[in-house]
XYZ file of C-alpha atoms in Angstrom:
245
model
C -40.258 125.830 -54.879
C -42.904 128.082 -56.473
C -40.270 129.463 -58.835
C -39.171 125.922 -59.704
C -42.757 125.045 -60.607
C -43.073 128.211 -62.686
C -39.919 127.219 -64.559
C -41.357 123.751 -65.154
C -44.476 125.384 -66.619
C -42.393 127.631 -68.934
C -43.491 130.850 -67.267
C -41.872 133.779 -69.140
C -40.443 135.494 -66.009
C -40.312 132.990 -63.117
C -37.486 134.784 -61.309
C -39.322 138.103 -61.008
C -42.694 136.811 -59.868
C -43.514 137.852 -56.301
C -46.428 135.683 -55.246
C -46.768 137.632 -51.991
C -47.860 140.667 -54.004
C -51.696 140.517 -54.450
C -51.636 141.803 -58.020
C -48.899 139.404 -59.127
C -50.675 136.583 -57.325
C -53.846 137.273 -59.319
C -51.898 137.594 -62.556
C -50.243 134.236 -61.924
C -53.608 132.541 -61.314
C -54.911 134.028 -64.569
C -51.786 132.942 -66.478
C -52.137 129.369 -65.185
C -55.772 129.215 -66.284
C -55.114 130.856 -69.660
C -51.972 128.934 -70.614
C -52.015 125.586 -68.787
C -55.219 124.577 -67.053
C -57.923 125.974 -69.382
C -60.712 124.701 -67.141
C -63.004 127.523 -68.318
C -63.913 128.520 -71.833
C -62.247 131.755 -72.921
C -65.407 133.796 -72.452
C -65.899 132.394 -68.949
C -62.544 133.747 -67.779
C -63.680 137.355 -67.940
C -64.103 137.736 -64.164
C -60.622 136.334 -63.493
C -59.186 138.926 -65.873
C -60.385 141.748 -63.605
C -57.282 141.553 -61.407
C -57.703 145.192 -60.293
C -61.356 144.760 -59.332
C -62.834 143.960 -55.926
C -64.954 141.352 -57.718
C -61.881 139.223 -58.418
C -61.937 137.507 -55.009
C -65.466 136.192 -55.629
C -64.411 134.894 -59.052
C -61.352 133.259 -57.517
C -63.438 131.583 -54.807
C -65.709 130.100 -57.471
C -62.672 129.048 -59.503
C -61.227 127.133 -56.526
C -64.537 125.323 -56.067
C -64.653 124.402 -59.744
C -61.064 123.106 -59.646
C -61.820 121.258 -56.388
C -58.937 122.901 -54.559
C -58.687 121.279 -51.080
C -60.413 123.370 -48.427
C -57.767 122.566 -45.801
C -55.179 124.884 -47.356
C -54.595 127.824 -45.016
C -52.888 130.505 -47.117
C -53.115 131.834 -50.674
C -49.540 130.622 -51.288
C -50.545 127.073 -50.354
C -53.496 127.336 -52.730
C -51.238 128.636 -55.481
C -48.781 125.776 -54.919
C -51.627 123.256 -55.271
C -52.941 124.925 -58.442
C -49.427 124.908 -59.921
C -49.096 121.220 -59.094
C -52.440 120.603 -60.779
C -51.237 122.493 -63.872
C -48.023 120.437 -63.938
C -50.043 117.199 -63.832
C -52.134 118.363 -66.787
C -48.990 119.389 -68.655
C -47.479 115.962 -68.035
C -50.524 114.010 -69.194
C -50.643 116.136 -72.341
C -46.988 115.320 -73.125
C -46.274 111.930 -71.557
C -43.710 110.884 -74.161
C -41.838 114.177 -73.809
C -41.384 113.861 -70.037
C -41.077 110.085 -69.726
C -37.274 110.123 -69.520
C -36.971 113.152 -67.219
C -35.380 112.508 -63.806
C -37.287 114.630 -61.271
C -34.517 114.464 -58.668
C -31.983 115.705 -61.216
C -34.221 118.598 -62.232
C -34.671 119.683 -58.610
C -30.943 119.365 -57.959
C -30.120 121.563 -60.955
C -32.672 124.133 -59.794
C -30.991 124.529 -56.405
C -28.622 127.482 -56.016
C -25.033 126.357 -56.340
C -22.851 126.957 -53.297
C -19.579 128.692 -54.114
C -16.604 126.357 -54.136
C -13.935 127.262 -51.594
C -10.385 126.114 -52.162
C -8.552 125.455 -48.933
C -5.023 126.800 -48.527
C -4.422 124.691 -45.424
C -1.883 121.942 -46.318
C -3.281 119.714 -43.537
C -6.545 119.373 -45.485
C -4.680 117.340 -48.116
C -3.164 114.864 -45.671
C -4.314 111.270 -45.504
C -4.419 110.588 -41.772
C -4.807 106.859 -42.384
C -1.761 106.398 -44.625
C 1.348 104.508 -43.564
C 3.508 107.531 -44.400
C 1.520 109.725 -42.001
C 1.726 107.095 -39.246
C 5.504 106.774 -39.735
C 5.915 110.542 -39.568
C 3.965 110.812 -36.313
C 5.933 107.907 -34.840
C 9.249 109.625 -35.724
C 8.084 112.932 -34.269
C 6.929 111.272 -31.051
C 10.275 109.492 -30.725
C 12.211 112.747 -31.069
C 10.037 114.392 -28.428
C 10.384 111.316 -26.178
C 6.631 110.659 -26.161
C 5.508 107.019 -25.797
C 3.799 105.908 -28.989
C 0.118 104.980 -28.753
C -1.471 102.454 -31.152
C -3.946 105.168 -32.172
C -1.963 107.623 -34.307
C -4.420 110.448 -33.624
C -3.958 110.138 -29.852
C -0.185 110.258 -30.295
C -0.533 113.345 -32.476
C -2.685 115.025 -29.807
C 0.014 114.338 -27.230
C 2.639 115.838 -29.556
C 0.496 118.924 -30.124
C -0.059 119.409 -26.381
C 3.643 119.108 -25.596
C 4.554 121.599 -28.333
C 1.868 124.044 -27.206
C 2.771 123.848 -23.519
C 6.573 123.732 -23.747
C 7.904 124.573 -27.224
C 5.613 127.304 -28.560
C 6.672 130.967 -28.485
C 4.133 131.772 -25.783
C 5.225 128.838 -23.629
C 8.891 129.826 -23.835
C 8.059 133.295 -22.513
C 6.764 131.749 -19.287
C 9.225 131.011 -16.451
C 10.528 127.450 -16.554
C 9.227 124.982 -14.000
C 11.519 122.663 -12.117
C 9.096 119.730 -12.566
C 9.165 119.148 -8.821
C 6.133 117.353 -7.340
C 3.450 119.779 -6.231
C 2.747 119.446 -2.487
C -0.986 118.971 -1.981
C -0.696 119.944 1.682
C 0.145 123.510 0.594
C -3.211 123.902 -1.153
C -6.346 125.219 0.537
C -8.319 122.494 2.241
C -11.816 121.446 1.221
C -13.009 120.492 4.696
C -13.475 116.720 4.673
C -12.527 114.854 7.849
C -11.497 111.739 5.957
C -7.896 112.286 4.768
C -8.232 110.171 1.632
C -11.405 111.976 0.632
C -9.786 115.326 1.390
C -6.775 114.514 -0.795
C -8.984 113.361 -3.691
C -11.066 116.555 -3.442
C -7.937 118.715 -3.568
C -6.703 116.872 -6.660
C -10.056 117.309 -8.401
C -10.035 121.007 -7.575
C -6.553 121.434 -9.049
C -7.652 119.626 -12.205
C -10.690 121.883 -12.429
C -8.504 124.979 -12.074
C -6.260 123.693 -14.868
C -9.291 123.037 -17.067
C -10.643 126.544 -16.460
C -7.249 128.040 -17.319
C -7.144 126.116 -20.593
C -10.655 127.361 -21.363
C -9.671 130.944 -20.605
C -6.637 130.601 -22.868
C -8.847 129.332 -25.699
C -11.275 132.237 -25.159
C -8.426 134.768 -25.226
C -7.048 133.240 -28.430
C -10.494 133.444 -30.042
C -10.882 137.097 -29.041
C -7.460 137.929 -30.481
C -8.287 136.101 -33.730
C -11.571 138.009 -34.106
C -9.851 141.310 -33.351
C -7.200 140.575 -35.964
C -9.904 139.764 -38.509
C -11.951 142.905 -37.884
C -8.797 145.039 -37.847
C -7.627 143.662 -41.192
C -7.489 146.667 -43.600
C -8.690 144.376 -46.390
C -12.013 143.991 -44.572
C -14.470 146.598 -45.853
C -17.529 146.682 -43.595
C -19.323 148.900 -46.099
C -19.715 145.846 -48.298
C -21.825 144.158 -45.623
C -25.374 143.575 -46.742
C -28.412 142.350 -44.837
C -31.450 141.004 -46.673
C -31.976 141.087 -50.393
């Protein structure tokens, strides 16, 4: 935001100013007073010009008092931001007609860094999931797979995806085929409840939990494989990695 304000004030090099550097901070204060604020007469700015002197801090303290900078500001950067805002107000009142038609929101939006545009190569990103054509396609697919159609097209599509993943995918076909016979609950390990109905319900819940954990483990394994494939890609050059500025 400090750089945006410097741009608004027509600073000659707003992008290279490092306000955390003491010398550049002092130079910026002097530039604001010389070019925009002009609270002091030229001869009275002599102490502020001594940016390499230990006397500068005393001159700056007096300058803040004369400008009536709020005392509640905690850091030099906060003080600088207030002084810049003060300079912008003076600049505006000196050129009201010039800035009357300026849209502040538009200026701030243009000052923001532009995010790179990423073009998706996934054909599913272009689908309209609410169109009649999409609904008809899902209905036809469900019919061929003998899946009852649900009024919510997305739910039907999820059922289709699950059936394909569990029975028709390459990984699923490598697994031994099941005979779809009912699974006998009495062959599972007991939970320990005396009530038979409660015991049966507990065994069912445990089987469902085991199935859920297996699905989670499968998802974790798939993620690990995907990451390994990415890092092993010869097009990936880790030397190009950069941390910081």
